Amino acid sequence: MADSTLSQIAATAPTESVHNVARNQFLKALRRSPKGLAGLLLIGMILIGAAAAPALAPYDPAQQVLGWRFLPPVWATGGGWDHILGGDNLGRDIFSRIVVGARTSLAVAIIVVALAATIGSLLGAVAGYAGGIVDNLIMRLVDFLLAFPFLLLALMIMAILGPGFWTMVLALSIALWVNYARVVRGEALRIEQMEFVEAARSIGVPGWRIVLGHVLPNVIPSVLVLATLEVALVIIAEAALSFLGLGVQPPTPSWGKMISEGRDFLYDAPWMVLGPGLVILMTSVGINLFGDFLRDFVDPRAER
Amino acid sequence: MLPLIIKRIAYALVIIAGIAFVVSAMTKLVPGDPVDVMAAGNPGMTEADKARLRTQLGLDRPMLDQYVSYLGNALRGDLGTSLRQRVPAAQLILERLPATAELTLWSMVLALSVATPIGIVTALRRDSPIDTAGTVVAVVGVSTPSFLLGVLLILLFSVQLGWLPASGYKGSVIAAIPKAIVDGRFDLLWQKVRYFLLPSVSLAFGLMAVNARLIRSAMIETIRQDYVQFARAKGVPPRTVVLKHAFRNAIIPVITMVGLQLGNLLSGAIVAETVFAWPGIGRLSVQAITTRDYPLVQATVLITAVLFVGMNLIIDLLYQIIDPRMRHG
Amino acid sequence: MSTPLLQVHDLRVEYASPRGLVRAVAGVSLSLDRNRILGLVGESGCGKSTVGQALLGLIQPPGRIAGGDIRFENRSLVGLPEREMRRLRGNRLSMIFQDPTATLNPVMTIGDQIAELFRWHRPRMRRKEVQTRVTELLERVGIVDADRRSRAYPHELSGGMRQRVVIACALALDPALIVADEPTTALDVTVQAQILDLIRGLQAEHGTAVILVSHDLGVIAETCDDVAVMYAGRIVESGPTAEVLARPRHPYTAGLIASRPSITAPDQVVRPIPGTVPDLANPPVGCPFHPRCVRAVAGCREGIPALSPTREEPRHAVACPLAA
């Protein structure tokens, strides 16, 4: 049985060969999964696009050229390969803006998920391990934050702090850490009952070392799955906030902002929303496919 | 059963009190002087206006004091006055509430009524082409933000095909149903439904996908239970076995999720209402935030969060009724 | 003598699995008269429960009945259209499952779960009469305050009570045959005896035929007129219970008896059968028991021995050339 291979392996002392076995099993499962491969392909395309943005973008994303205004994309009559996805209402090259905008989206997503996962996991591990008042305090805070719809909470924080890149990062992180805290606390409670933790405690290993050495490595698989899936969630939330005009401020290009600009020109220039819309879909479909694969790999019983 | 209900209600009240505290403290958390920030967005404010505003927002008082008076006012129905529109925030919210409530309701109805048959069929025909198609649709569903779907639907059905209006709201569908039935004025009903179609589909699509998967896995789990086998062994026809024995049990875990999904819908509504120029609370709160209309922001956040907590409470109580095992637990 | 109520001839049931075709039942023949109790005994995975499910037509994909015949009340059940089979299930043949907690639907009252049988098999019966019959049935299986209890949900009853409800369902329409699949395994020892008494009592009262599937020789010895010992999807020994248990011929039956701890003679050494049940996707060549058999000889690897009567007692049959 390949049941939760990762967690089993994480439970044993990590040695070089064990890592290799885990990696081989992972690659083998990936090769067999059309879902995982398709997801990885899409994610790879977006990542390469974002990394190579300056080289890949044919034009400066902020450059406005009168003659490029409402320039149709390559598939429409009047369009050409110079501007594959056409030009927007201000005469900017849409493809260049999408490629550069990918950096914004990915930056927000990666920073938010890293922050939320770290803080949430630590607090969750502490709550699960310490129990008592500490656990109660942390979990009541979690319950309280969960009483707000996710986007409303982010909006409220942004209403306090004002729009912008960093306030958005902060708002989304505050809204998302609770999920990690819950997952990790649950796992911590489960692992605490296990014999090797008992054994560690009986020989006098201090509490914080048990948390760091035993609890956290064991929850890494579930946290990784959650984090992967939440990268998609954050990319969508970033797009939504920027769509509402609360996220990244101009002139920084952002996919959500591009869609909200394009909304006013649906009749004349539908390509203004089609390009960024397609890229948002590609990214989140890719991440969700890969996240699904990862979840099946970590816990094969979860799905059926 | 009764003590449990009281416990749940008490817990909901504690949460609501907490929400009110955070909302009342919001203005104090704004970096710098919030009145100056507001004044920047509202030219034409005099110094006297500013002073009055400071008192109104309770900035001149300690946090707890401010909270007590905010809570007291809120309980009397006074949620402050909108800076921009110079009318009570409570009145603005009451005007907008029905549109949001009805949009959320129809979206949930749509999501569940489409997801249920798909969930059941894909569970019964597991790993068939239908099931695979379901998986693909589910991934696309959770990956599509409602605002993007909304814009794309407008592009297709309003701009390209010209079948449905791109935005606006022409009154309640529920209110139009009796007239349609009594007077046969289905044309009037359709006039209203037309405006609901695109917003509710764009809101519901993601949940349809999620729920279809949830129902599928709950059904797969239930179908292999002994009691479903036993029902077959009693000679109960297959359709009844699936619907009465399996589905009634499978829907129980899904119902718990519906409470949380209402949160997704309210989140989605904030953006979707902006896309479709829908006169609801979501659009109101976005307008309030962009114009730095703090009293209105406080009021919309408070009401939306209270609604969410309240709906979850109802779902929670409903759960006790549907699952007999919970009644004594 | 009239034809037996049930005649199973060379029944084969197969399951498609990722590891290959699993022959869960590989040619089982048996016959059963009215008013008799037949025990099917064997280790888990020997196919005894599958035989029970096949009788009621409950084998579902990836499983299928691959061959043989089941004649019940003079008609063949194999290949019978699902509609026809459904009319028989719960009506002429019914089943008692192993775990009463899992067998009853948690969201339906027990009264409704019994009434359902009347609703589908006696559609013209009035609601009121159904209610009377439900109460009667509950009383018959020993549930006091039956009228009120019929409105209870399964979780409000004890395990023994639940099994009584399941038995009431099985008896409701006075079937000719009841398959009881490990009816006491999930119950406390003290309740087990009550439930067995109940089954035996009701069986005698109605002249019903019962197939009792169990891994427990004690249960079989106490309850059954006849016994069939199954191993790896086949019957290896069969005959009157007293005769088979007193003079087991097949090494497997002897092993089963020897591996039971005895209360009366606690000093007696328990001798477990060495080895494990064979993988039915990849069974051993020859006699399926030979890898675990203490008496195995080279010839045991060639050909699967047929079940044939012993010389002394023609009703006692054994599938071992060394023992016949």
PDB file of N, CA, C and O in Angstrom, chain A residues 75-133:
ATOM      1  N   TRP A  75      -6.031  36.910 -34.027  1.00  0.00           N
ATOM      2  CA  TRP A  75      -7.096  36.092 -34.623  1.00  0.00           C
ATOM      3  C   TRP A  75      -8.225  36.923 -35.238  1.00  0.00           C
ATOM      4  O   TRP A  75      -9.062  36.407 -35.945  1.00  0.00           O
ATOM      5  N   ALA A  76      -8.254  38.223 -34.944  1.00  0.00           N
ATOM      6  CA  ALA A  76      -9.323  39.062 -35.485  1.00  0.00           C
ATOM      7  C   ALA A  76      -8.815  39.767 -36.740  1.00  0.00           C
ATOM      8  O   ALA A  76      -7.610  39.904 -36.939  1.00  0.00           O
ATOM      9  N   THR A  77      -9.749  40.216 -37.581  1.00  0.00           N
ATOM     10  CA  THR A  77      -9.335  40.932 -38.782  1.00  0.00           C
ATOM     11  C   THR A  77      -8.695  42.245 -38.365  1.00  0.00           C
ATOM     12  O   THR A  77      -9.183  42.938 -37.484  1.00  0.00           O
ATOM     13  N   GLY A  78      -7.588  42.551 -39.001  1.00  0.00           N
ATOM     14  CA  GLY A  78      -6.891  43.787 -38.678  1.00  0.00           C
ATOM     15  C   GLY A  78      -5.789  43.592 -37.653  1.00  0.00           C
ATOM     16  O   GLY A  78      -5.041  44.505 -37.365  1.00  0.00           O
ATOM     17  N   GLY A  79      -5.728  42.386 -37.092  1.00  0.00           N
ATOM     18  CA  GLY A  79      -4.696  42.126 -36.090  1.00  0.00           C
ATOM     19  C   GLY A  79      -3.443  41.576 -36.743  1.00  0.00           C
ATOM     20  O   GLY A  79      -3.455  41.220 -37.922  1.00  0.00           O
ATOM     21  N   GLY A  80      -2.374  41.517 -35.958  1.00  0.00           N
ATOM     22  CA  GLY A  80      -1.138  40.989 -36.515  1.00  0.00           C
ATOM     23  C   GLY A  80      -0.269  40.378 -35.442  1.00  0.00           C
ATOM     24  O   GLY A  80      -0.570  40.478 -34.240  1.00  0.00           O
ATOM     25  N   TRP A  81       0.814  39.716 -35.873  1.00  0.00           N
ATOM     26  CA  TRP A  81       1.705  39.036 -34.929  1.00  0.00           C
ATOM     27  C   TRP A  81       2.503  39.998 -34.064  1.00  0.00           C
ATOM     28  O   TRP A  81       3.061  39.591 -33.051  1.00  0.00           O
ATOM     29  N   ASP A  82       2.560  41.289 -34.467  1.00  0.00           N
ATOM     30  CA  ASP A  82       3.285  42.260 -33.657  1.00  0.00           C
ATOM     31  C   ASP A  82       2.658  42.389 -32.279  1.00  0.00           C
ATOM     32  O   ASP A  82       3.331  42.582 -31.282  1.00  0.00           O
ATOM     33  N   HIS A  83       1.329  42.332 -32.272  1.00  0.00           N
ATOM     34  CA  HIS A  83       0.597  42.447 -31.019  1.00  0.00           C
ATOM     35  C   HIS A  83      -0.384  41.287 -30.949  1.00  0.00           C
ATOM     36  O   HIS A  83      -1.540  41.411 -31.319  1.00  0.00           O
ATOM     37  N   ILE A  84       0.147  40.142 -30.452  1.00  0.00           N
ATOM     38  CA  ILE A  84      -0.618  38.894 -30.505  1.00  0.00           C
ATOM     39  C   ILE A  84      -1.994  39.046 -29.879  1.00  0.00           C
ATOM     40  O   ILE A  84      -2.995  38.605 -30.423  1.00  0.00           O
ATOM     41  N   LEU A  85      -2.030  39.672 -28.702  1.00  0.00           N
ATOM     42  CA  LEU A  85      -3.299  39.774 -27.988  1.00  0.00           C
ATOM     43  C   LEU A  85      -3.942  41.155 -28.161  1.00  0.00           C
ATOM     44  O   LEU A  85      -4.900  41.494 -27.482  1.00  0.00           O
ATOM     45  N   GLY A  86      -3.384  41.970 -29.040  1.00  0.00           N
ATOM     46  CA  GLY A  86      -3.990  43.257 -29.333  1.00  0.00           C
ATOM     47  C   GLY A  86      -3.531  44.372 -28.407  1.00  0.00           C
ATOM     48  O   GLY A  86      -2.644  44.197 -27.569  1.00  0.00           O
ATOM     49  N   GLY A  87      -4.195  45.527 -28.575  1.00  0.00           N
ATOM     50  CA  GLY A  87      -3.875  46.684 -27.754  1.00  0.00           C
ATOM     51  C   GLY A  87      -5.086  47.113 -26.947  1.00  0.00           C
ATOM     52  O   GLY A  87      -6.221  46.766 -27.281  1.00  0.00           O
ATOM     53  N   ASP A  88      -4.852  47.848 -25.826  1.00  0.00           N
ATOM     54  CA  ASP A  88      -5.993  48.225 -24.984  1.00  0.00           C
ATOM     55  C   ASP A  88      -6.475  49.643 -25.275  1.00  0.00           C
ATOM     56  O   ASP A  88      -6.058  50.264 -26.265  1.00  0.00           O
ATOM     57  N   ASN A  89      -7.340  50.154 -24.406  1.00  0.00           N
ATOM     58  CA  ASN A  89      -7.962  51.452 -24.671  1.00  0.00           C
ATOM     59  C   ASN A  89      -6.958  52.597 -24.628  1.00  0.00           C
ATOM     60  O   ASN A  89      -7.194  53.656 -25.176  1.00  0.00           O
ATOM     61  N   LEU A  90      -5.817  52.384 -23.951  1.00  0.00           N
ATOM     62  CA  LEU A  90      -4.821  53.441 -23.881  1.00  0.00           C
ATOM     63  C   LEU A  90      -3.681  53.217 -24.870  1.00  0.00           C
ATOM     64  O   LEU A  90      -2.689  53.934 -24.851  1.00  0.00           O
ATOM     65  N   GLY A  91      -3.825  52.178 -25.715  1.00  0.00           N
ATOM     66  CA  GLY A  91      -2.780  51.914 -26.689  1.00  0.00           C
ATOM     67  C   GLY A  91      -1.581  51.213 -26.112  1.00  0.00           C
ATOM     68  O   GLY A  91      -0.442  51.464 -26.507  1.00  0.00           O
ATOM     69  N   ARG A  92      -1.816  50.294 -25.113  1.00  0.00           N
ATOM     70  CA  ARG A  92      -0.713  49.503 -24.559  1.00  0.00           C
ATOM     71  C   ARG A  92      -0.817  48.080 -25.085  1.00  0.00           C
ATOM     72  O   ARG A  92      -1.927  47.599 -25.363  1.00  0.00           O
ATOM     73  N   ASP A  93       0.319  47.405 -25.182  1.00  0.00           N
ATOM     74  CA  ASP A  93       0.332  46.047 -25.720  1.00  0.00           C
ATOM     75  C   ASP A  93      -0.159  45.071 -24.643  1.00  0.00           C
ATOM     76  O   ASP A  93       0.444  44.951 -23.572  1.00  0.00           O
ATOM     77  N   ILE A  94      -1.257  44.372 -24.931  1.00  0.00           N
ATOM     78  CA  ILE A  94      -1.889  43.533 -23.903  1.00  0.00           C
ATOM     79  C   ILE A  94      -0.987  42.352 -23.520  1.00  0.00           C
ATOM     80  O   ILE A  94      -0.837  42.028 -22.346  1.00  0.00           O
ATOM     81  N   PHE A  95      -0.341  41.730 -24.509  1.00  0.00           N
ATOM     82  CA  PHE A  95       0.513  40.585 -24.198  1.00  0.00           C
ATOM     83  C   PHE A  95       1.624  40.984 -23.221  1.00  0.00           C
ATOM     84  O   PHE A  95       1.879  40.286 -22.236  1.00  0.00           O
ATOM     85  N   SER A  96       2.249  42.133 -23.469  1.00  0.00           N
ATOM     86  CA  SER A  96       3.318  42.589 -22.577  1.00  0.00           C
ATOM     87  C   SER A  96       2.781  42.809 -21.173  1.00  0.00           C
ATOM     88  O   SER A  96       3.418  42.461 -20.169  1.00  0.00           O
ATOM     89  N   ARG A  97       1.588  43.386 -21.095  1.00  0.00           N
ATOM     90  CA  ARG A  97       1.010  43.661 -19.782  1.00  0.00           C
ATOM     91  C   ARG A  97       0.679  42.361 -19.042  1.00  0.00           C
ATOM     92  O   ARG A  97       0.854  42.257 -17.838  1.00  0.00           O
ATOM     93  N   ILE A  98       0.204  41.348 -19.782  1.00  0.00           N
ATOM     94  CA  ILE A  98      -0.121  40.064 -19.144  1.00  0.00           C
ATOM     95  C   ILE A  98       1.140  39.413 -18.593  1.00  0.00           C
ATOM     96  O   ILE A  98       1.184  38.939 -17.458  1.00  0.00           O
ATOM     97  N   VAL A  99       2.200  39.410 -19.403  1.00  0.00           N
ATOM     98  CA  VAL A  99       3.441  38.763 -18.981  1.00  0.00           C
ATOM     99  C   VAL A  99       4.003  39.449 -17.738  1.00  0.00           C
ATOM    100  O   VAL A  99       4.403  38.800 -16.770  1.00  0.00           O
ATOM    101  N   VAL A 100       4.006  40.787 -17.742  1.00  0.00           N
ATOM    102  CA  VAL A 100       4.535  41.500 -16.584  1.00  0.00           C
ATOM    103  C   VAL A 100       3.577  41.376 -15.395  1.00  0.00           C
ATOM    104  O   VAL A 100       3.992  41.238 -14.243  1.00  0.00           O
ATOM    105  N   GLY A 101       2.272  41.359 -15.706  1.00  0.00           N
ATOM    106  CA  GLY A 101       1.264  41.213 -14.650  1.00  0.00           C
ATOM    107  C   GLY A 101       1.384  39.885 -13.927  1.00  0.00           C
ATOM    108  O   GLY A 101       1.020  39.769 -12.756  1.00  0.00           O
ATOM    109  N   ALA A 102       1.894  38.865 -14.629  1.00  0.00           N
ATOM    110  CA  ALA A 102       2.078  37.559 -13.999  1.00  0.00           C
ATOM    111  C   ALA A 102       2.967  37.682 -12.781  1.00  0.00           C
ATOM    112  O   ALA A 102       2.770  36.995 -11.778  1.00  0.00           O
ATOM    113  N   ARG A 103       3.954  38.586 -12.854  1.00  0.00           N
ATOM    114  CA  ARG A 103       4.860  38.769 -11.715  1.00  0.00           C
ATOM    115  C   ARG A 103       4.091  39.274 -10.503  1.00  0.00           C
ATOM    116  O   ARG A 103       4.316  38.805  -9.390  1.00  0.00           O
ATOM    117  N   THR A 104       3.187  40.247 -10.742  1.00  0.00           N
ATOM    118  CA  THR A 104       2.390  40.765  -9.628  1.00  0.00           C
ATOM    119  C   THR A 104       1.594  39.641  -8.986  1.00  0.00           C
ATOM    120  O   THR A 104       1.644  39.431  -7.778  1.00  0.00           O
ATOM    121  N   SER A 105       0.837  38.920  -9.828  1.00  0.00           N
ATOM    122  CA  SER A 105      -0.034  37.871  -9.310  1.00  0.00           C
ATOM    123  C   SER A 105       0.757  36.839  -8.527  1.00  0.00           C
ATOM    124  O   SER A 105       0.388  36.476  -7.411  1.00  0.00           O
ATOM    125  N   LEU A 106       1.856  36.365  -9.134  1.00  0.00           N
ATOM    126  CA  LEU A 106       2.630  35.317  -8.478  1.00  0.00           C
ATOM    127  C   LEU A 106       3.305  35.838  -7.222  1.00  0.00           C
ATOM    128  O   LEU A 106       3.363  35.131  -6.212  1.00  0.00           O
ATOM    129  N   ALA A 107       3.776  37.091  -7.266  1.00  0.00           N
ATOM    130  CA  ALA A 107       4.431  37.641  -6.085  1.00  0.00           C
ATOM    131  C   ALA A 107       3.450  37.690  -4.922  1.00  0.00           C
ATOM    132  O   ALA A 107       3.731  37.211  -3.821  1.00  0.00           O
ATOM    133  N   VAL A 108       2.263  38.246  -5.176  1.00  0.00           N
ATOM    134  CA  VAL A 108       1.257  38.315  -4.115  1.00  0.00           C
ATOM    135  C   VAL A 108       0.967  36.907  -3.602  1.00  0.00           C
ATOM    136  O   VAL A 108       0.990  36.648  -2.397  1.00  0.00           O
ATOM    137  N   ALA A 109       0.706  35.980  -4.520  1.00  0.00           N
ATOM    138  CA  ALA A 109       0.301  34.637  -4.124  1.00  0.00           C
ATOM    139  C   ALA A 109       1.379  33.961  -3.289  1.00  0.00           C
ATOM    140  O   ALA A 109       1.088  33.380  -2.235  1.00  0.00           O
ATOM    141  N   ILE A 110       2.620  34.054  -3.738  1.00  0.00           N
ATOM    142  CA  ILE A 110       3.683  33.325  -3.041  1.00  0.00           C
ATOM    143  C   ILE A 110       3.953  33.952  -1.672  1.00  0.00           C
ATOM    144  O   ILE A 110       4.068  33.244  -0.667  1.00  0.00           O
ATOM    145  N   ILE A 111       3.984  35.284  -1.619  1.00  0.00           N
ATOM    146  CA  ILE A 111       4.243  35.927  -0.323  1.00  0.00           C
ATOM    147  C   ILE A 111       3.107  35.614   0.654  1.00  0.00           C
ATOM    148  O   ILE A 111       3.333  35.225   1.800  1.00  0.00           O
ATOM    149  N   VAL A 112       1.861  35.755   0.183  1.00  0.00           N
ATOM    150  CA  VAL A 112       0.719  35.526   1.072  1.00  0.00           C
ATOM    151  C   VAL A 112       0.705  34.090   1.586  1.00  0.00           C
ATOM    152  O   VAL A 112       0.575  33.846   2.790  1.00  0.00           O
ATOM    153  N   VAL A 113       0.861  33.142   0.664  1.00  0.00           N
ATOM    154  CA  VAL A 113       0.783  31.746   1.086  1.00  0.00           C
ATOM    155  C   VAL A 113       1.942  31.399   2.017  1.00  0.00           C
ATOM    156  O   VAL A 113       1.756  30.711   3.023  1.00  0.00           O
ATOM    157  N   ALA A 114       3.136  31.934   1.728  1.00  0.00           N
ATOM    158  CA  ALA A 114       4.277  31.647   2.602  1.00  0.00           C
ATOM    159  C   ALA A 114       4.032  32.211   4.003  1.00  0.00           C
ATOM    160  O   ALA A 114       4.229  31.522   5.006  1.00  0.00           O
ATOM    161  N   LEU A 115       3.548  33.449   4.049  1.00  0.00           N
ATOM    162  CA  LEU A 115       3.267  34.070   5.349  1.00  0.00           C
ATOM    163  C   LEU A 115       2.189  33.299   6.097  1.00  0.00           C
ATOM    164  O   LEU A 115       2.361  32.908   7.255  1.00  0.00           O
ATOM    165  N   ALA A 116       1.059  33.081   5.409  1.00  0.00           N
ATOM    166  CA  ALA A 116      -0.083  32.437   6.065  1.00  0.00           C
ATOM    167  C   ALA A 116       0.286  31.027   6.517  1.00  0.00           C
ATOM    168  O   ALA A 116      -0.047  30.613   7.629  1.00  0.00           O
ATOM    169  N   ALA A 117       1.019  30.298   5.666  1.00  0.00           N
ATOM    170  CA  ALA A 117       1.358  28.913   6.000  1.00  0.00           C
ATOM    171  C   ALA A 117       2.311  28.869   7.195  1.00  0.00           C
ATOM    172  O   ALA A 117       2.150  28.060   8.103  1.00  0.00           O
ATOM    173  N   THR A 118       3.289  29.771   7.218  1.00  0.00           N
ATOM    174  CA  THR A 118       4.252  29.751   8.316  1.00  0.00           C
ATOM    175  C   THR A 118       3.578  30.120   9.637  1.00  0.00           C
ATOM    176  O   THR A 118       3.644  29.386  10.623  1.00  0.00           O
ATOM    177  N   ILE A 119       2.899  31.268   9.622  1.00  0.00           N
ATOM    178  CA  ILE A 119       2.272  31.733  10.865  1.00  0.00           C
ATOM    179  C   ILE A 119       1.195  30.747  11.312  1.00  0.00           C
ATOM    180  O   ILE A 119       1.138  30.330  12.465  1.00  0.00           O
ATOM    181  N   GLY A 120       0.344  30.351  10.349  1.00  0.00           N
ATOM    182  CA  GLY A 120      -0.750  29.444  10.687  1.00  0.00           C
ATOM    183  C   GLY A 120      -0.245  28.116  11.214  1.00  0.00           C
ATOM    184  O   GLY A 120      -0.742  27.609  12.220  1.00  0.00           O
ATOM    185  N   SER A 121       0.782  27.549  10.561  1.00  0.00           N
ATOM    186  CA  SER A 121       1.294  26.247  11.000  1.00  0.00           C
ATOM    187  C   SER A 121       1.889  26.346  12.398  1.00  0.00           C
ATOM    188  O   SER A 121       1.649  25.493  13.248  1.00  0.00           O
ATOM    189  N   LEU A 122       2.671  27.414  12.623  1.00  0.00           N
ATOM    190  CA  LEU A 122       3.289  27.557  13.941  1.00  0.00           C
ATOM    191  C   LEU A 122       2.228  27.689  15.027  1.00  0.00           C
ATOM    192  O   LEU A 122       2.257  26.978  16.036  1.00  0.00           O
ATOM    193  N   LEU A 123       1.263  28.591  14.797  1.00  0.00           N
ATOM    194  CA  LEU A 123       0.223  28.788  15.806  1.00  0.00           C
ATOM    195  C   LEU A 123      -0.586  27.504  16.000  1.00  0.00           C
ATOM    196  O   LEU A 123      -0.929  27.142  17.124  1.00  0.00           O
ATOM    197  N   GLY A 124      -0.861  26.805  14.894  1.00  0.00           N
ATOM    198  CA  GLY A 124      -1.616  25.559  14.991  1.00  0.00           C
ATOM    199  C   GLY A 124      -0.856  24.512  15.781  1.00  0.00           C
ATOM    200  O   GLY A 124      -1.416  23.824  16.638  1.00  0.00           O
ATOM    201  N   ALA A 125       0.457  24.414  15.525  1.00  0.00           N
ATOM    202  CA  ALA A 125       1.268  23.430  16.242  1.00  0.00           C
ATOM    203  C   ALA A 125       1.321  23.772  17.726  1.00  0.00           C
ATOM    204  O   ALA A 125       1.182  22.903  18.587  1.00  0.00           O
ATOM    205  N   VAL A 126       1.494  25.057  18.011  1.00  0.00           N
ATOM    206  CA  VAL A 126       1.541  25.479  19.407  1.00  0.00           C
ATOM    207  C   VAL A 126       0.208  25.170  20.092  1.00  0.00           C
ATOM    208  O   VAL A 126       0.161  24.587  21.182  1.00  0.00           O
ATOM    209  N   ALA A 127      -0.902  25.524  19.414  1.00  0.00           N
ATOM    210  CA  ALA A 127      -2.223  25.287  20.003  1.00  0.00           C
ATOM    211  C   ALA A 127      -2.424  23.797  20.271  1.00  0.00           C
ATOM    212  O   ALA A 127      -2.857  23.404  21.347  1.00  0.00           O
ATOM    213  N   GLY A 128      -2.085  22.987  19.271  1.00  0.00           N
ATOM    214  CA  GLY A 128      -2.298  21.554  19.415  1.00  0.00           C
ATOM    215  C   GLY A 128      -1.400  20.961  20.478  1.00  0.00           C
ATOM    216  O   GLY A 128      -1.815  20.096  21.246  1.00  0.00           O
ATOM    217  N   TYR A 129      -0.173  21.446  20.570  1.00  0.00           N
ATOM    218  CA  TYR A 129       0.752  20.855  21.516  1.00  0.00           C
ATOM    219  C   TYR A 129       0.510  21.364  22.938  1.00  0.00           C
ATOM    220  O   TYR A 129       0.466  20.585  23.888  1.00  0.00           O
ATOM    221  N   ALA A 130       0.324  22.694  23.056  1.00  0.00           N
ATOM    222  CA  ALA A 130       0.205  23.272  24.395  1.00  0.00           C
ATOM    223  C   ALA A 130      -1.140  22.945  25.032  1.00  0.00           C
ATOM    224  O   ALA A 130      -1.220  22.679  26.224  1.00  0.00           O
ATOM    225  N   GLY A 131      -2.213  22.968  24.231  1.00  0.00           N
ATOM    226  CA  GLY A 131      -3.528  22.718  24.786  1.00  0.00           C
ATOM    227  C   GLY A 131      -3.927  23.807  25.762  1.00  0.00           C
ATOM    228  O   GLY A 131      -3.327  24.891  25.802  1.00  0.00           O
ATOM    229  N   GLY A 132      -4.960  23.539  26.558  1.00  0.00           N
ATOM    230  CA  GLY A 132      -5.369  24.453  27.614  1.00  0.00           C
ATOM    231  C   GLY A 132      -5.727  25.842  27.126  1.00  0.00           C
ATOM    232  O   GLY A 132      -6.343  26.006  26.072  1.00  0.00           O
ATOM    233  N   ILE A 133      -5.284  26.848  27.893  1.00  0.00           N
ATOM    234  CA  ILE A 133      -5.675  28.236  27.612  1.00  0.00           C
ATOM    235  C   ILE A 133      -5.132  28.705  26.267  1.00  0.00           C
ATOM    236  O   ILE A 133      -5.832  29.341  25.483  1.00  0.00           O
TER     237      ILE A 133
END
